[in-house]
PDB file of C-alpha atoms in Angstrom:
ATOM      1  CA  MET A   1      -6.365  15.211 -45.096  1.00 47.00           C
ATOM      2  CA  ASN A   2      -3.860  13.559 -42.837  1.00 47.00           C
ATOM      3  CA  GLU A   3      -0.548  14.457 -44.418  1.00 47.00           C
ATOM      4  CA  GLN A   4       2.835  13.488 -43.054  1.00 49.00           C
ATOM      5  CA  ARG A   5       6.073  15.149 -43.953  1.00 50.00           C
ATOM      6  CA  HIS A   6       8.240  12.886 -46.009  1.00 50.00           C
ATOM      7  CA  PRO A   7      11.829  12.349 -44.959  1.00 52.00           C
ATOM      8  CA  ARG A   8      14.392  14.526 -46.661  1.00 55.00           C
ATOM      9  CA  PRO A   9      16.343  12.836 -49.441  1.00 55.00           C
ATOM     10  CA  THR A  10      19.462  11.100 -48.217  1.00 56.00           C
ATOM     11  CA  THR A  11      22.802  10.414 -49.726  1.00 60.00           C
ATOM     12  CA  PRO A  12      23.729   6.811 -50.517  1.00 61.00           C
ATOM     13  CA  GLY A  13      24.598   4.904 -47.323  1.00 62.00           C
ATOM     14  CA  GLU A  14      22.854   7.389 -44.998  1.00 60.00           C
ATOM     15  CA  PRO A  15      19.760   6.072 -43.161  1.00 59.00           C
ATOM     16  CA  PRO A  16      16.499   7.853 -43.982  1.00 59.00           C
ATOM     17  CA  THR A  17      15.164  10.392 -41.496  1.00 59.00           C
ATOM     18  CA  PRO A  18      11.864   9.203 -39.953  1.00 58.00           C
ATOM     19  CA  PRO A  19       8.804  11.419 -40.457  1.00 57.00           C
ATOM     20  CA  THR A  20       7.911  13.703 -37.550  1.00 55.00           C
ATOM     21  CA  PRO A  21       4.616  12.942 -35.802  1.00 51.00           C
ATOM     22  CA  PRO A  22       1.879  15.542 -36.097  1.00 53.00           C
ATOM     23  CA  ALA A  23       1.707  18.029 -33.204  1.00 52.00           C
ATOM     24  CA  LEU A  24      -1.220  17.966 -30.797  1.00 48.00           C
ATOM     25  CA  PRO A  25      -3.577  20.897 -31.032  1.00 51.00           C
ATOM     26  CA  ALA A  26      -2.871  23.559 -28.411  1.00 45.00           C
ATOM     27  CA  SER A  27      -6.277  22.985 -26.791  1.00 47.00           C
ATOM     28  CA  ALA A  28      -5.725  19.242 -26.161  1.00 52.00           C
ATOM     29  CA  LEU A  29      -5.165  18.339 -22.520  1.00 48.00           C
ATOM     30  CA  PRO A  30      -4.023  14.895 -21.501  1.00 50.00           C
ATOM     31  CA  PRO A  31      -6.906  12.827 -20.161  1.00 53.00           C
ATOM     32  CA  PRO A  32      -7.302  12.574 -16.386  1.00 50.00           C
ATOM     33  CA  ARG A  33      -5.745   9.475 -14.878  1.00 49.00           C
ATOM     34  CA  ARG A  34      -8.114   6.758 -13.722  1.00 52.00           C
ATOM     35  CA  GLY A  35      -8.226   3.178 -12.492  1.00 49.00           C
ATOM     36  CA  ALA A  36      -4.791   1.817 -11.777  1.00 54.00           C
ATOM     37  CA  ASP A  37      -3.437   5.325 -11.208  1.00 65.00           C
ATOM     38  CA  TRP A  38      -5.523   5.502  -8.034  1.00 63.00           C
ATOM     39  CA  MET A  39      -3.615   2.455  -6.911  1.00 68.00           C
ATOM     40  CA  PHE A  40      -0.315   4.178  -7.576  1.00 78.00           C
ATOM     41  CA  GLY A  41      -1.279   7.235  -5.577  1.00 84.00           C
ATOM     42  CA  GLY A  42      -3.004   5.254  -2.860  1.00 86.00           C
ATOM     43  CA  VAL A  43      -0.164   2.799  -2.385  1.00 87.00           C
ATOM     44  CA  TYR A  44       2.491   5.513  -2.536  1.00 89.00           C
ATOM     45  CA  GLY A  45       0.648   7.737  -0.045  1.00 93.00           C
ATOM     46  CA  THR A  46      -0.038   4.871   2.349  1.00 94.00           C
ATOM     47  CA  VAL A  47       3.581   3.702   2.249  1.00 93.00           C
ATOM     48  CA  LEU A  48       4.729   7.295   2.753  1.00 94.00           C
ATOM     49  CA  ALA A  49       2.427   7.705   5.767  1.00 95.00           C
ATOM     50  CA  SER A  50       3.605   4.391   7.237  1.00 95.00           C
ATOM     51  CA  GLY A  51       7.266   5.286   6.860  1.00 94.00           C
ATOM     52  CA  LEU A  52       6.742   8.692   8.428  1.00 93.00           C
ATOM     53  CA  LEU A  53       4.663   7.257  11.271  1.00 93.00           C
ATOM     54  CA  ALA A  54       7.396   4.748  12.054  1.00 91.00           C
ATOM     55  CA  ALA A  55      10.187   7.327  11.759  1.00 90.00           C
ATOM     56  CA  LEU A  56       8.501  10.033  13.834  1.00 87.00           C
ATOM     57  CA  ASP A  57       7.922   7.703  16.797  1.00 80.00           C
ATOM     58  CA  GLN A  58      11.250   7.954  18.639  1.00 75.00           C
ATOM     59  CA  LYS A  59      11.969   5.742  21.623  1.00 74.00           C
ATOM     60  CA  GLY A  60      12.654   7.972  24.615  1.00 72.00           C
ATOM     61  CA  GLY A  61      11.754  11.099  22.649  1.00 75.00           C
ATOM     62  CA  GLU A  62       8.929  13.494  23.344  1.00 83.00           C
ATOM     63  CA  TYR A  63       5.635  12.305  21.847  1.00 85.00           C
ATOM     64  CA  THR A  64       4.171  15.048  19.636  1.00 91.00           C
ATOM     65  CA  PRO A  65       1.180  13.642  17.711  1.00 94.00           C
ATOM     66  CA  PHE A  66      -0.045  17.040  16.405  1.00 95.00           C
ATOM     67  CA  TYR A  67       3.435  17.866  15.128  1.00 94.00           C
ATOM     68  CA  ASP A  68       3.709  14.385  13.602  1.00 94.00           C
ATOM     69  CA  ALA A  69       0.299  14.737  11.933  1.00 96.00           C
ATOM     70  CA  SER A  70       1.302  18.060  10.399  1.00 96.00           C
ATOM     71  CA  TRP A  71       4.550  16.571   9.079  1.00 94.00           C
ATOM     72  CA  VAL A  72       2.759  13.608   7.510  1.00 96.00           C
ATOM     73  CA  LEU A  73       0.368  15.993   5.748  1.00 95.00           C
ATOM     74  CA  VAL A  74       3.057  18.496   4.680  1.00 96.00           C
ATOM     75  CA  THR A  75       5.301  15.710   3.392  1.00 95.00           C
ATOM     76  CA  ALA A  76       2.448  14.119   1.434  1.00 94.00           C
ATOM     77  CA  ALA A  77       1.482  17.438  -0.149  1.00 92.00           C
ATOM     78  CA  THR A  78       5.105  18.213  -0.993  1.00 93.00           C
ATOM     79  CA  ALA A  79       5.657  14.740  -2.459  1.00 92.00           C
ATOM     80  CA  GLY A  80       2.477  15.122  -4.518  1.00 88.00           C
ATOM     81  CA  LEU A  81       3.592  18.501  -5.852  1.00 88.00           C
ATOM     82  CA  ALA A  82       7.078  17.196  -6.637  1.00 88.00           C
ATOM     83  CA  HIS A  83       5.744  14.079  -8.365  1.00 85.00           C
ATOM     84  CA  GLY A  84       3.149  15.984 -10.399  1.00 83.00           C
ATOM     85  CA  TYR A  85       5.669  18.634 -11.411  1.00 82.00           C
ATOM     86  CA  SER A  86       8.340  16.101 -12.397  1.00 83.00           C
ATOM     87  CA  HIS A  87       5.767  14.093 -14.367  1.00 76.00           C
ATOM     88  CA  HIS A  88       4.734  17.276 -16.161  1.00 76.00           C
ATOM     89  CA  MET A  89       8.329  18.239 -16.958  1.00 79.00           C
ATOM     90  CA  SER A  90       9.218  14.760 -18.237  1.00 78.00           C
ATOM     91  CA  THR A  91       6.324  14.810 -20.705  1.00 75.00           C
ATOM     92  CA  HIS A  92       6.782  18.379 -21.942  1.00 68.00           C
ATOM     93  CA  GLN A  93       4.713  19.285 -24.988  1.00 69.00           C
ATOM     94  CA  ALA A  94       4.893  22.326 -27.175  1.00 71.00           C
ATOM     95  CA  GLY A  95       2.132  24.869 -26.832  1.00 71.00           C
ATOM     96  CA  SER A  96       1.235  28.217 -25.394  1.00 75.00           C
ATOM     97  CA  ALA A  97       2.118  29.170 -21.832  1.00 74.00           C
ATOM     98  CA  GLY A  98      -1.547  28.954 -20.850  1.00 79.00           C
ATOM     99  CA  HIS A  99      -1.766  25.438 -22.261  1.00 75.00           C
ATOM    100  CA  ARG A 100       1.345  24.346 -20.339  1.00 76.00           C
ATOM    101  CA  TRP A 101      -0.066  25.819 -17.110  1.00 82.00           C
ATOM    102  CA  ARG A 102      -3.338  23.903 -17.628  1.00 81.00           C
ATOM    103  CA  ILE A 103      -1.421  20.668 -18.179  1.00 79.00           C
ATOM    104  CA  LEU A 104       0.670  21.337 -15.056  1.00 80.00           C
ATOM    105  CA  GLY A 105      -2.516  22.006 -13.078  1.00 83.00           C
ATOM    106  CA  ARG A 106      -3.984  18.703 -14.265  1.00 81.00           C
ATOM    107  CA  ALA A 107      -0.751  16.845 -13.390  1.00 79.00           C
ATOM    108  CA  LEU A 108      -0.783  18.333  -9.889  1.00 82.00           C
ATOM    109  CA  TRP A 109      -4.488  17.611  -9.403  1.00 83.00           C
ATOM    110  CA  ASN A 110      -3.902  13.966 -10.391  1.00 83.00           C
ATOM    111  CA  GLU A 111      -1.811  13.524  -7.235  1.00 86.00           C
ATOM    112  CA  TRP A 112      -4.833  13.774  -4.899  1.00 88.00           C
ATOM    113  CA  PRO A 113      -4.990   9.990  -4.213  1.00 87.00           C
ATOM    114  CA  MET A 114      -1.510  10.104  -2.674  1.00 90.00           C
ATOM    115  CA  ILE A 115      -2.466  12.917  -0.300  1.00 92.00           C
ATOM    116  CA  ALA A 116      -5.857  11.351   0.492  1.00 92.00           C
ATOM    117  CA  ALA A 117      -4.164   8.053   1.372  1.00 93.00           C
ATOM    118  CA  THR A 118      -2.250   9.755   4.182  1.00 95.00           C
ATOM    119  CA  LEU A 119      -5.386  11.213   5.806  1.00 96.00           C
ATOM    120  CA  PRO A 120      -6.229   8.134   7.952  1.00 96.00           C
ATOM    121  CA  THR A 121      -2.763   8.377   9.528  1.00 97.00           C
ATOM    122  CA  VAL A 122      -3.167  12.122  10.040  1.00 97.00           C
ATOM    123  CA  LEU A 123      -6.592  11.576  11.615  1.00 97.00           C
ATOM    124  CA  LEU A 124      -5.223   8.814  13.874  1.00 97.00           C
ATOM    125  CA  LEU A 125      -2.447  11.108  15.097  1.00 97.00           C
ATOM    126  CA  LEU A 126      -4.902  13.965  15.746  1.00 97.00           C
ATOM    127  CA  VAL A 127      -7.218  11.687  17.742  1.00 97.00           C
ATOM    128  CA  ALA A 128      -4.186  10.260  19.609  1.00 96.00           C
ATOM    129  CA  GLY A 129      -3.172  13.799  20.574  1.00 95.00           C
ATOM    130  CA  LEU A 130      -6.657  14.677  21.784  1.00 96.00           C
ATOM    131  CA  ALA A 131      -7.094  11.394  23.689  1.00 95.00           C
ATOM    132  CA  ASP A 132      -3.497  11.297  24.980  1.00 92.00           C
ATOM    133  CA  TRP A 133      -2.839   7.808  23.610  1.00 93.00           C
ATOM    134  CA  ASP A 134       0.489   6.026  24.018  1.00 91.00           C
ATOM    135  CA  SER A 135       2.864   6.620  21.098  1.00 90.00           C
ATOM    136  CA  HIS A 136       3.850   2.975  20.656  1.00 90.00           C
ATOM    137  CA  ALA A 137       0.225   1.843  20.544  1.00 92.00           C
ATOM    138  CA  VAL A 138      -0.628   4.574  18.027  1.00 94.00           C
ATOM    139  CA  THR A 139       2.291   3.544  15.819  1.00 93.00           C
ATOM    140  CA  ALA A 140       1.314  -0.137  16.006  1.00 94.00           C
ATOM    141  CA  VAL A 141      -2.341   0.609  15.206  1.00 96.00           C
ATOM    142  CA  GLY A 142      -1.395   3.031  12.426  1.00 96.00           C
ATOM    143  CA  LEU A 143       0.977   0.578  10.758  1.00 96.00           C
ATOM    144  CA  GLY A 144      -1.659  -2.161  11.038  1.00 96.00           C
ATOM    145  CA  VAL A 145      -4.388   0.023   9.542  1.00 96.00           C
ATOM    146  CA  ASN A 146      -2.075   1.156   6.743  1.00 96.00           C
ATOM    147  CA  THR A 147      -1.162  -2.460   5.941  1.00 97.00           C
ATOM    148  CA  ALA A 148      -4.872  -3.293   5.704  1.00 97.00           C
ATOM    149  CA  MET A 149      -5.341  -0.236   3.478  1.00 94.00           C
ATOM    150  CA  LEU A 150      -2.545  -1.429   1.197  1.00 94.00           C
ATOM    151  CA  PHE A 151      -4.377  -4.739   0.839  1.00 95.00           C
ATOM    152  CA  ALA A 152      -7.632  -2.915   0.095  1.00 93.00           C
ATOM    153  CA  TRP A 153      -6.009  -0.555  -2.465  1.00 88.00           C
ATOM    154  CA  GLY A 154      -4.468  -3.483  -4.322  1.00 89.00           C
ATOM    155  CA  ALA A 155      -7.509  -5.766  -4.297  1.00 93.00           C
ATOM    156  CA  PHE A 156     -10.079  -3.051  -5.080  1.00 90.00           C
ATOM    157  CA  VAL A 157      -8.197  -1.503  -7.973  1.00 86.00           C
ATOM    158  CA  ALA A 158      -7.274  -4.912  -9.412  1.00 89.00           C
ATOM    159  CA  LEU A 159     -10.972  -5.839  -9.434  1.00 91.00           C
ATOM    160  CA  ARG A 160     -11.834  -2.481 -10.949  1.00 88.00           C
ATOM    161  CA  VAL A 161      -9.410  -2.827 -13.848  1.00 87.00           C
ATOM    162  CA  GLY A 162     -10.610  -6.342 -14.684  1.00 91.00           C
ATOM    163  CA  TYR A 163      -8.681  -8.939 -12.694  1.00 95.00           C
ATOM    164  CA  LYS A 164     -10.583 -11.941 -11.360  1.00 96.00           C
ATOM    165  CA  LEU A 165     -11.287 -12.157  -7.633  1.00 96.00           C
ATOM    166  CA  ALA A 166      -8.529 -14.649  -6.768  1.00 96.00           C
ATOM    167  CA  THR A 167      -5.900 -12.663  -8.660  1.00 96.00           C
ATOM    168  CA  SER A 168      -7.150  -9.411  -7.130  1.00 95.00           C
ATOM    169  CA  LEU A 169      -6.777 -10.850  -3.645  1.00 97.00           C
ATOM    170  CA  LEU A 170      -3.207 -11.936  -4.477  1.00 97.00           C
ATOM    171  CA  ILE A 171      -2.428  -8.416  -5.684  1.00 94.00           C
ATOM    172  CA  GLY A 172      -3.854  -7.116  -2.399  1.00 95.00           C
ATOM    173  CA  VAL A 173      -1.590  -9.502  -0.483  1.00 97.00           C
ATOM    174  CA  ALA A 174       1.410  -8.309  -2.511  1.00 95.00           C
ATOM    175  CA  ASP A 175       0.586  -4.700  -1.622  1.00 93.00           C
ATOM    176  CA  ALA A 176       0.076  -5.597   2.047  1.00 95.00           C
ATOM    177  CA  THR A 177       3.550  -7.152   2.020  1.00 96.00           C
ATOM    178  CA  ILE A 178       4.962  -3.636   1.628  1.00 93.00           C
ATOM    179  CA  GLY A 179       3.211  -2.639   4.858  1.00 93.00           C
ATOM    180  CA  LEU A 180       4.505  -5.748   6.597  1.00 95.00           C
ATOM    181  CA  ALA A 181       8.029  -4.878   5.459  1.00 95.00           C
ATOM    182  CA  ILE A 182       7.679  -1.446   7.098  1.00 93.00           C
ATOM    183  CA  ILE A 183       6.426  -3.070  10.317  1.00 92.00           C
ATOM    184  CA  VAL A 184       9.407  -5.462  10.344  1.00 93.00           C
ATOM    185  CA  ALA A 185      11.846  -2.651   9.557  1.00 92.00           C
ATOM    186  CA  ASN A 186      10.357  -0.538  12.365  1.00 88.00           C
ATOM    187  CA  ALA A 187      10.783  -3.420  14.828  1.00 88.00           C
ATOM    188  CA  VAL A 188      14.343  -4.194  13.717  1.00 90.00           C
ATOM    189  CA  ILE A 189      15.591  -0.590  13.574  1.00 87.00           C
ATOM    190  CA  LYS A 190      14.121   0.417  16.945  1.00 76.00           C
TER     191      LYS A 190
END
């Protein structure tokens, strides 16, 4: 039967103590994240890659596309680990150590969309290094591609979770606005 503990008796004037919710079984893992969570990771990773691409391109500085590519990838992986770990710690559940490690592993694995979203920028920088492309052109192309990716992330996931086409396209435009803001900031700051 589904029994709940009743609140302890109270003295007159004291509010009753609410019943405690039943504990999850030690074998229960939280479900994997789907749908809109891809959008979170994809948008976050794309914005992260755009910001790093803009910041690593220094006017008058030495152009180091392989170094820049490694920093984009290392930063994305570190951000994914930090986000997954902090999410895990903020939703701590009682259970055995093995259970907590499995939940942490799932939380870390769920960050893959953020890291995957930075891979086009990493690939662009690697190709730019091999082909000896101009740093300003690479930055401009990368920020443009990332802005288009932000549009695609927003529109695709909105369609996937049930929005109509017109609304999905507006959500894509809203996401692309983040990329445009980075482009404007890059132009103003440099």
